[in-house]
Tab-separated table of C-alpha atoms and ligand atoms in Angstrom:
chain	number	residue	atom	x	y	z
A	19	MET	CA	0.000	0.000	0.000
A	20	SER	CA	1.479	3.379	-0.913
A	21	ILE	CA	1.406	6.073	1.725
A	22	LYS	CA	-0.873	9.064	1.209
A	23	ARG	CA	-1.319	10.486	4.677
A	24	ILE	CA	0.793	10.215	7.819
A	25	GLY	CA	0.420	11.471	11.367
A	26	VAL	CA	3.269	12.662	13.569
A	27	LEU	CA	3.235	12.886	17.367
A	28	THR	CA	5.634	13.463	20.243
A	29	SER	CA	5.116	11.381	23.368
A	30	GLY	CA	6.517	10.930	26.898
A	31	GLY	CA	9.015	13.408	28.313
A	32	ASP	CA	9.929	16.184	25.896
A	33	ALA	CA	13.510	16.321	24.638
A	34	PRO	CA	15.429	19.129	22.918
A	35	GLY	CA	15.514	18.322	19.207
A	36	MET	CA	11.944	17.031	19.015
A	37	ASN	CA	11.011	20.153	17.029
A	38	ALA	CA	13.818	19.522	14.557
A	39	ALA	CA	12.435	15.988	14.121
A	40	ILE	CA	8.862	17.267	13.589
A	41	ARG	CA	10.143	19.793	11.042
A	42	ALA	CA	12.035	17.134	9.114
A	43	VAL	CA	9.093	14.680	9.158
A	44	VAL	CA	6.797	17.404	7.796
A	45	ARG	CA	9.174	18.753	5.158
A	46	SER	CA	10.528	15.399	3.938
A	47	GLY	CA	7.033	13.887	4.102
A	48	ILE	CA	5.567	16.634	1.904
A	49	TYR	CA	8.608	16.362	-0.389
A	50	ARG	CA	7.733	12.675	-0.882
A	51	GLY	CA	4.096	13.548	-1.663
A	52	PHE	CA	2.494	12.668	1.705
A	53	GLN	CA	-0.109	14.702	3.546
A	54	VAL	CA	1.184	15.212	7.097
A	55	TYR	CA	-1.067	15.552	10.148
A	56	GLY	CA	0.292	16.872	13.443
A	57	ILE	CA	-1.255	15.037	16.405
A	58	LYS	CA	-1.383	17.110	19.618
A	59	LYS	CA	-0.223	15.823	23.047
A	60	GLY	CA	0.920	12.386	21.970
A	61	TYR	CA	-1.421	9.401	22.242
A	62	GLU	CA	-3.856	11.589	24.206
A	63	GLY	CA	-4.439	13.659	21.053
A	64	LEU	CA	-4.723	10.550	18.897
A	65	LEU	CA	-7.481	9.232	21.185
A	66	LYS	CA	-9.364	12.524	20.905
A	67	GLY	CA	-8.742	13.028	17.183
A	68	ASP	CA	-6.926	16.254	18.099
A	69	MET	CA	-4.930	16.658	14.886
A	70	PHE	CA	-4.491	19.116	12.032
A	71	GLU	CA	-2.903	19.171	8.625
A	72	MET	CA	0.581	20.684	8.573
A	73	ASN	CA	2.247	22.459	5.662
A	74	LEU	CA	5.786	23.517	4.845
A	75	ARG	CA	5.360	26.747	6.794
A	76	SER	CA	3.813	25.093	9.890
A	77	VAL	CA	7.329	24.157	10.943
A	78	SER	CA	9.154	27.406	10.181
A	79	ASP	CA	11.406	28.773	12.932
A	80	ILE	CA	10.920	25.863	15.315
A	81	MET	CA	14.262	24.071	15.056
A	82	SER	CA	16.048	26.262	17.596
A	83	ARG	CA	13.324	25.836	20.221
A	84	GLY	CA	13.414	23.248	22.998
A	85	GLY	CA	10.264	21.318	23.956
A	86	THR	CA	7.783	20.247	21.287
A	87	ILE	CA	5.348	22.425	19.349
A	88	LEU	CA	2.944	19.462	19.207
A	89	GLN	CA	3.131	19.150	23.006
A	90	THR	CA	3.366	15.807	24.727
A	91	ALA	CA	1.718	13.705	27.422
A	92	ARG	CA	1.977	10.427	29.285
A	93	SER	CA	-1.565	9.231	28.489
A	94	LYS	CA	-3.260	7.043	31.124
A	95	ASP	CA	-6.254	6.313	28.844
A	96	PHE	CA	-4.011	5.018	26.084
A	97	ALA	CA	-2.197	2.693	28.490
A	98	THR	CA	-5.096	0.195	28.487
A	99	PRO	CA	-5.969	-2.414	25.792
A	100	GLU	CA	-9.266	-0.615	25.269
A	101	GLY	CA	-7.466	2.742	24.867
A	102	VAL	CA	-5.113	1.292	22.256
A	103	LYS	CA	-8.088	-0.089	20.280
A	104	ARG	CA	-9.813	3.307	20.366
A	105	ALA	CA	-6.630	5.053	19.255
A	106	ALA	CA	-6.222	2.587	16.361
A	107	ARG	CA	-9.831	3.239	15.346
A	108	MET	CA	-9.207	6.998	15.360
A	109	ALA	CA	-6.180	6.511	13.090
A	110	GLU	CA	-8.586	4.773	10.695
A	111	VAL	CA	-11.156	7.601	10.955
A	112	PHE	CA	-8.462	10.095	9.926
A	113	GLN	CA	-7.212	7.719	7.207
A	114	LEU	CA	-3.655	7.767	8.539
A	115	ASP	CA	-1.565	5.265	6.584
A	116	ALA	CA	1.197	5.525	9.194
A	117	ILE	CA	2.042	7.307	12.428
A	118	VAL	CA	5.511	8.621	13.214
A	119	VAL	CA	6.102	8.424	16.981
A	120	ILE	CA	8.877	10.643	18.337
A	121	GLY	CA	9.710	9.614	21.908
A	122	GLY	CA	11.387	7.159	24.243
A	123	ASP	CA	11.019	3.549	25.259
A	124	GLY	CA	7.519	3.891	26.773
A	125	SER	CA	6.303	5.668	23.637
A	126	PHE	CA	7.689	2.853	21.487
A	127	ARG	CA	5.849	0.265	23.600
A	128	GLY	CA	2.697	2.271	22.842
A	129	ALA	CA	3.609	2.259	19.147
A	130	ARG	CA	4.084	-1.515	19.250
A	131	ALA	CA	0.623	-1.904	20.810
A	132	LEU	CA	-0.820	0.164	17.945
A	133	ALA	CA	1.121	-1.921	15.399
A	134	ARG	CA	-0.449	-5.050	16.865
A	135	GLU	CA	-3.848	-3.429	16.180
A	136	GLY	CA	-2.907	-2.982	12.534
A	137	VAL	CA	-1.624	0.626	12.545
A	138	ASN	CA	1.620	1.174	10.628
A	139	VAL	CA	4.063	2.918	12.989
A	140	ILE	CA	7.598	4.198	12.802
A	141	GLY	CA	9.565	5.374	15.838
A	142	ILE	CA	12.183	8.101	16.135
A	143	PRO	CA	14.170	7.834	19.408
A	144	ALA	CA	14.053	11.036	21.460
A	145	THR	CA	14.800	11.185	25.180
A	146	ILE	CA	17.473	12.960	27.194
A	147	ASP	CA	18.179	9.630	28.956
A	148	ASN	CA	19.824	7.883	25.937
A	149	ASP	CA	18.488	4.628	27.379
A	150	ILE	CA	16.980	2.941	24.305
A	151	GLY	CA	18.602	-0.440	23.616
A	152	SER	CA	18.208	-0.407	19.845
A	153	THR	CA	20.082	2.833	19.177
A	154	ASP	CA	23.486	4.254	20.069
A	155	TYR	CA	21.968	7.714	20.396
A	156	THR	CA	18.673	9.377	21.295
A	157	ILE	CA	17.699	12.927	20.350
A	158	GLY	CA	18.083	15.342	23.277
A	159	PHE	CA	20.961	13.592	25.051
A	160	ASP	CA	23.692	15.947	23.875
A	161	THR	CA	21.728	19.093	24.745
A	162	ALA	CA	20.970	17.741	28.224
A	163	LEU	CA	24.666	16.880	28.716
A	164	ASN	CA	25.654	20.416	27.786
A	165	THR	CA	23.032	21.867	30.128
A	166	VAL	CA	24.306	19.718	33.005
A	167	LYS	CA	27.912	20.555	32.120
A	168	ASP	CA	27.122	24.315	32.257
A	169	ALA	CA	25.352	23.903	35.599
A	170	ILE	CA	28.187	21.887	37.159
A	171	ASP	CA	30.782	24.358	35.843
A	172	LYS	CA	28.925	27.055	37.787
A	173	ILE	CA	28.549	24.908	40.892
A	174	LYS	CA	32.305	24.212	40.726
A	175	ASP	CA	33.117	27.928	40.868
A	176	THR	CA	31.380	28.265	44.206
A	177	ALA	CA	32.585	24.860	45.480
A	178	TYR	CA	36.160	26.006	44.841
A	179	SER	CA	35.652	29.366	46.554
A	180	HIS	CA	34.249	27.776	49.731
A	181	GLU	CA	36.246	24.522	49.636
A	182	ARG	CA	33.042	22.503	49.555
A	183	CYS	CA	31.794	19.178	48.382
A	184	SER	CA	28.933	19.600	45.886
A	185	VAL	CA	26.522	16.737	45.424
A	186	VAL	CA	24.609	17.064	42.149
A	187	GLU	CA	21.657	14.869	41.195
A	188	VAL	CA	21.042	14.475	37.467
A	189	MET	CA	18.159	12.919	35.514
A	190	GLY	CA	18.186	9.691	33.525
A	191	ARG	CA	15.380	7.629	35.041
A	192	ASP	CA	16.903	4.137	35.635
A	193	ALA	CA	19.958	4.813	33.493
A	194	GLY	CA	23.251	6.515	34.306
A	195	TYR	CA	24.319	7.794	30.885
A	196	ILE	CA	23.858	11.481	31.714
A	197	ALA	CA	25.651	11.024	35.049
A	198	LEU	CA	28.622	9.143	33.614
A	199	HIS	CA	29.201	11.419	30.620
A	200	CYS	CA	29.016	14.496	32.849
A	201	ALA	CA	31.328	12.894	35.411
A	202	ILE	CA	33.975	12.704	32.683
A	203	ALA	CA	33.131	16.113	31.206
A	204	ASP	CA	33.265	17.791	34.625
A	205	GLY	CA	35.944	15.755	36.346
A	206	ALA	CA	33.695	14.539	39.165
A	207	GLU	CA	35.508	13.000	42.139
A	208	ALA	CA	32.734	10.389	42.456
A	209	CYS	CA	29.807	9.308	40.300
A	210	ILE	CA	27.073	6.906	41.399
A	211	LEU	CA	25.009	5.095	38.778
A	212	PRO	CA	21.810	3.054	39.129
A	213	GLU	CA	23.385	0.233	37.116
A	214	LYS	CA	26.078	-0.429	39.768
A	215	LYS	CA	25.690	-1.251	43.453
A	216	PHE	CA	27.648	1.247	45.490
A	217	ASP	CA	29.368	1.381	48.831
A	218	ILE	CA	29.516	4.856	50.348
A	219	ASP	CA	32.940	4.356	51.960
A	220	LYS	CA	34.638	2.860	48.920
A	221	ASP	CA	32.890	4.796	46.154
A	222	ILE	CA	32.460	8.241	47.700
A	223	ILE	CA	34.280	8.834	50.999
A	224	GLN	CA	37.614	7.234	50.043
A	225	PRO	CA	37.851	9.090	46.700
A	226	ILE	CA	37.073	12.404	48.430
A	227	ILE	CA	39.617	11.860	51.230
A	228	GLY	CA	42.172	10.535	48.733
A	229	CYS	CA	41.720	13.640	46.550
A	230	ARG	CA	42.003	15.898	49.610
A	231	ASN	CA	45.251	14.205	50.645
A	232	ARG	CA	46.578	14.705	47.123
A	233	GLY	CA	45.891	18.430	47.358
A	234	LYS	CA	42.350	18.986	46.099
A	235	HIS	CA	40.162	21.547	47.866
A	236	HIS	CA	36.712	20.938	46.384
A	237	TYR	CA	34.802	17.877	45.234
A	238	ILE	CA	31.956	17.108	42.842
A	239	VAL	CA	29.825	14.022	43.480
A	240	ILE	CA	27.299	13.195	40.735
A	241	ILE	CA	24.351	10.983	41.646
A	242	ALA	CA	22.034	9.642	38.937
A	243	GLU	CA	18.399	10.099	40.007
A	244	GLY	CA	17.726	6.353	39.630
A	245	VAL	CA	20.037	5.696	42.604
A	246	GLY	CA	17.710	7.525	44.992
A	247	GLY	CA	18.545	9.012	48.400
A	248	THR	CA	20.653	11.941	47.181
A	249	MET	CA	19.968	14.068	50.289
A	250	GLU	CA	20.902	11.189	52.615
A	251	ILE	CA	24.132	10.580	50.699
A	252	ALA	CA	25.028	14.275	51.059
A	253	ASP	CA	24.266	14.176	54.802
A	254	GLN	CA	26.559	11.170	55.206
A	255	ILE	CA	29.409	12.822	53.274
A	256	LYS	CA	29.144	15.830	55.578
A	257	SER	CA	28.954	13.853	58.791
A	258	ILE	CA	31.745	11.382	57.913
A	259	THR	CA	34.254	13.816	56.327
A	260	GLY	CA	33.327	17.046	58.113
A	261	ILE	CA	33.506	18.810	54.720
A	262	SER	CA	30.859	21.468	54.101
A	263	THR	CA	28.521	19.805	51.588
A	264	THR	CA	25.773	21.259	49.364
A	265	THR	CA	23.149	19.442	47.320
A	266	THR	CA	21.719	20.530	43.967
A	267	ILE	CA	18.961	18.586	42.238
A	268	LEU	CA	19.056	19.820	38.658
A	269	GLY	CA	15.574	18.542	37.775
A	270	HIS	CA	13.627	19.672	34.727
A	271	LEU	CA	16.015	22.397	33.633
A	272	GLN	CA	17.892	19.470	32.037
A	273	ARG	CA	15.020	18.945	29.596
A	274	GLY	CA	14.824	22.487	28.221
A	275	GLY	CA	16.926	24.741	26.039
A	276	SER	CA	17.832	25.197	22.421
A	277	PRO	CA	19.087	21.911	20.922
A	278	THR	CA	22.764	21.519	20.081
A	279	VAL	CA	24.010	20.912	16.545
A	280	ARG	CA	24.380	17.197	17.409
A	281	ASP	CA	20.692	16.980	18.302
A	282	ARG	CA	19.439	19.053	15.374
A	283	VAL	CA	21.406	16.973	12.881
A	284	ALA	CA	20.492	13.605	14.455
A	285	ALA	CA	16.807	14.632	14.573
A	286	SER	CA	16.826	15.792	10.951
A	287	LEU	CA	18.590	12.688	9.620
A	288	MET	CA	16.495	10.241	11.649
A	289	ALA	CA	13.261	11.897	10.519
A	290	VAL	CA	14.296	11.870	6.863
A	291	LYS	CA	15.170	8.180	7.256
A	292	ALA	CA	11.714	7.583	8.742
A	293	THR	CA	9.851	9.066	5.773
A	294	GLU	CA	12.251	7.298	3.389
A	295	CYS	CA	11.300	3.968	5.025
A	296	LEU	CA	7.602	4.788	4.700
A	297	GLU	CA	8.029	5.660	1.021
A	298	ALA	CA	9.840	2.344	0.525
A	299	GLY	CA	6.869	0.477	2.007
A	300	GLU	CA	8.509	-0.509	5.327
A	301	ARG	CA	6.136	-1.185	8.227
A	302	ASN	CA	6.524	-0.989	11.993
A	303	LYS	CA	10.127	0.103	12.372
A	304	ILE	CA	12.292	2.017	14.821
A	305	ILE	CA	14.964	4.317	13.418
A	306	ALA	CA	18.354	3.851	15.073
A	307	GLU	CA	21.810	5.362	14.975
A	308	LYS	CA	24.377	2.560	14.721
A	309	ASN	CA	28.077	3.245	14.198
A	310	ASP	CA	27.330	6.721	12.760
A	311	ARG	CA	24.718	5.413	10.295
A	312	TYR	CA	20.928	5.594	10.432
A	313	ILE	CA	19.095	2.326	9.992
A	314	SER	CA	15.607	0.904	10.592
A	315	ILE	CA	14.919	-2.043	12.892
A	316	ASP	CA	11.719	-4.071	13.255
A	317	ILE	CA	9.851	-2.681	16.276
A	318	GLU	CA	9.370	-6.071	17.974
A	319	GLU	CA	13.089	-6.800	17.649
A	320	ALA	CA	14.121	-3.276	18.674
A	321	LEU	CA	12.176	-3.464	21.924
A	322	GLU	CA	14.041	-6.637	22.910
A	323	MET	CA	17.455	-4.988	22.560
A	324	GLU	CA	19.464	-3.952	25.610
A	325	LYS	CA	22.099	-1.341	26.210
A	326	HIS	CA	24.784	-1.422	28.877
A	327	ILE	CA	26.967	1.179	30.533
A	328	ASP	CA	30.525	1.071	29.212
A	329	GLU	CA	32.605	-0.108	32.203
A	330	SER	CA	35.761	1.418	30.747
A	331	MET	CA	34.140	4.854	30.940
A	332	ILE	CA	33.614	4.346	34.686
A	333	GLU	CA	37.306	3.465	35.109
A	334	THR	CA	38.331	6.424	32.958
A	335	SER	CA	36.226	8.786	35.038
A	336	LYS	CA	37.907	7.524	38.240
A	337	MET	CA	41.410	7.655	36.748
A	338	LEU	CA	41.052	11.221	35.522
A	339	SER	CA	39.683	12.596	38.787
A	340	LEU	CA	42.645	11.381	40.859
B	11	LIG	O1	12.717	10.387	30.429
B	11	LIG	C1	13.087	11.713	30.590
B	11	LIG	C2	12.964	12.126	32.038
B	11	LIG	O2	13.348	13.480	32.148
B	11	LIG	C3	13.746	11.257	33.029
B	11	LIG	O3	15.114	11.569	33.067
B	11	LIG	C4	13.010	11.549	34.301
B	11	LIG	O4	13.141	10.461	35.208
B	11	LIG	C5	11.575	11.687	33.853
B	11	LIG	O5	11.613	11.998	32.473
B	11	LIG	C6	10.788	12.739	34.577
B	11	LIG	O6	9.486	12.703	34.088
B	11	LIG	P1	8.395	13.834	34.360
B	11	LIG	O7	8.753	15.026	33.543
B	11	LIG	O8	7.114	13.230	33.912
B	11	LIG	O9	8.468	14.151	35.809
């Protein structure tokens, strides 16, 4: 079946670069002769039939903006078998030959549920967490890293001036990719990831004391949010070492901001690949970045794939903070 009309939605947590992906889906879709419908607020909008036809100018001047012009949601109604059936029926009402889903792992599970109801879906990975097994990279990761890097640079200025230990909690859900990359980029004295069991003495206190004995005067400890208990960890550092310790939970500021070049380019290339796959008659795929190339993977297969923290990066982070 050749594609005449597609829908595009953003779902789950927003990520910088989603707008660049929407723009490229719309422009490359129209270039290939498709009608493109923008679906508002993710699966919530699909359920309600809240969608509108987009044209080349609907996506002007959006690439530099963070967030998503289509808005996003974590839909409770869609998360039921009945909700998925209703959403699939609405796709039929609007005669959508395919839906492009821009989002993370949860959004792709939703897309797979729709695929099982007969809707043709294609996923574009976008989440600041970079935690999708099927792809080396997810849109938004680089911008979030740069935001965290800027924040920690600033925290370091004050930590140095007061000879403090700064505990910084970063996002990432159950994954430690943001934490680990920023530990290397900011020279953190300790970094605690959800993927690895930790021991406060060995993994935090000893590195801090060791660094102090080797002449350091301030310390950065990065905790990935999935570890939990950031405030308690900071309290323990203070009470065991006697070093003045502050805690900063960076929170949602990590999700905003103008996307970096890395994210704009990845979003544009992944979206163009998505419409190329649709034009070629591919069904139910996830776009992935693998070894600097963009490929499509069957959605069922993609959702079985796992990703693991690179142990050598953990060692490197420790070595360079000595
Ligand atoms: O998945 C992106 C993310 O920002 C995670 O890092 C974080 O755990 C979660 O979303 C927060 O979700 P919400 O914005 O719904 O609080």
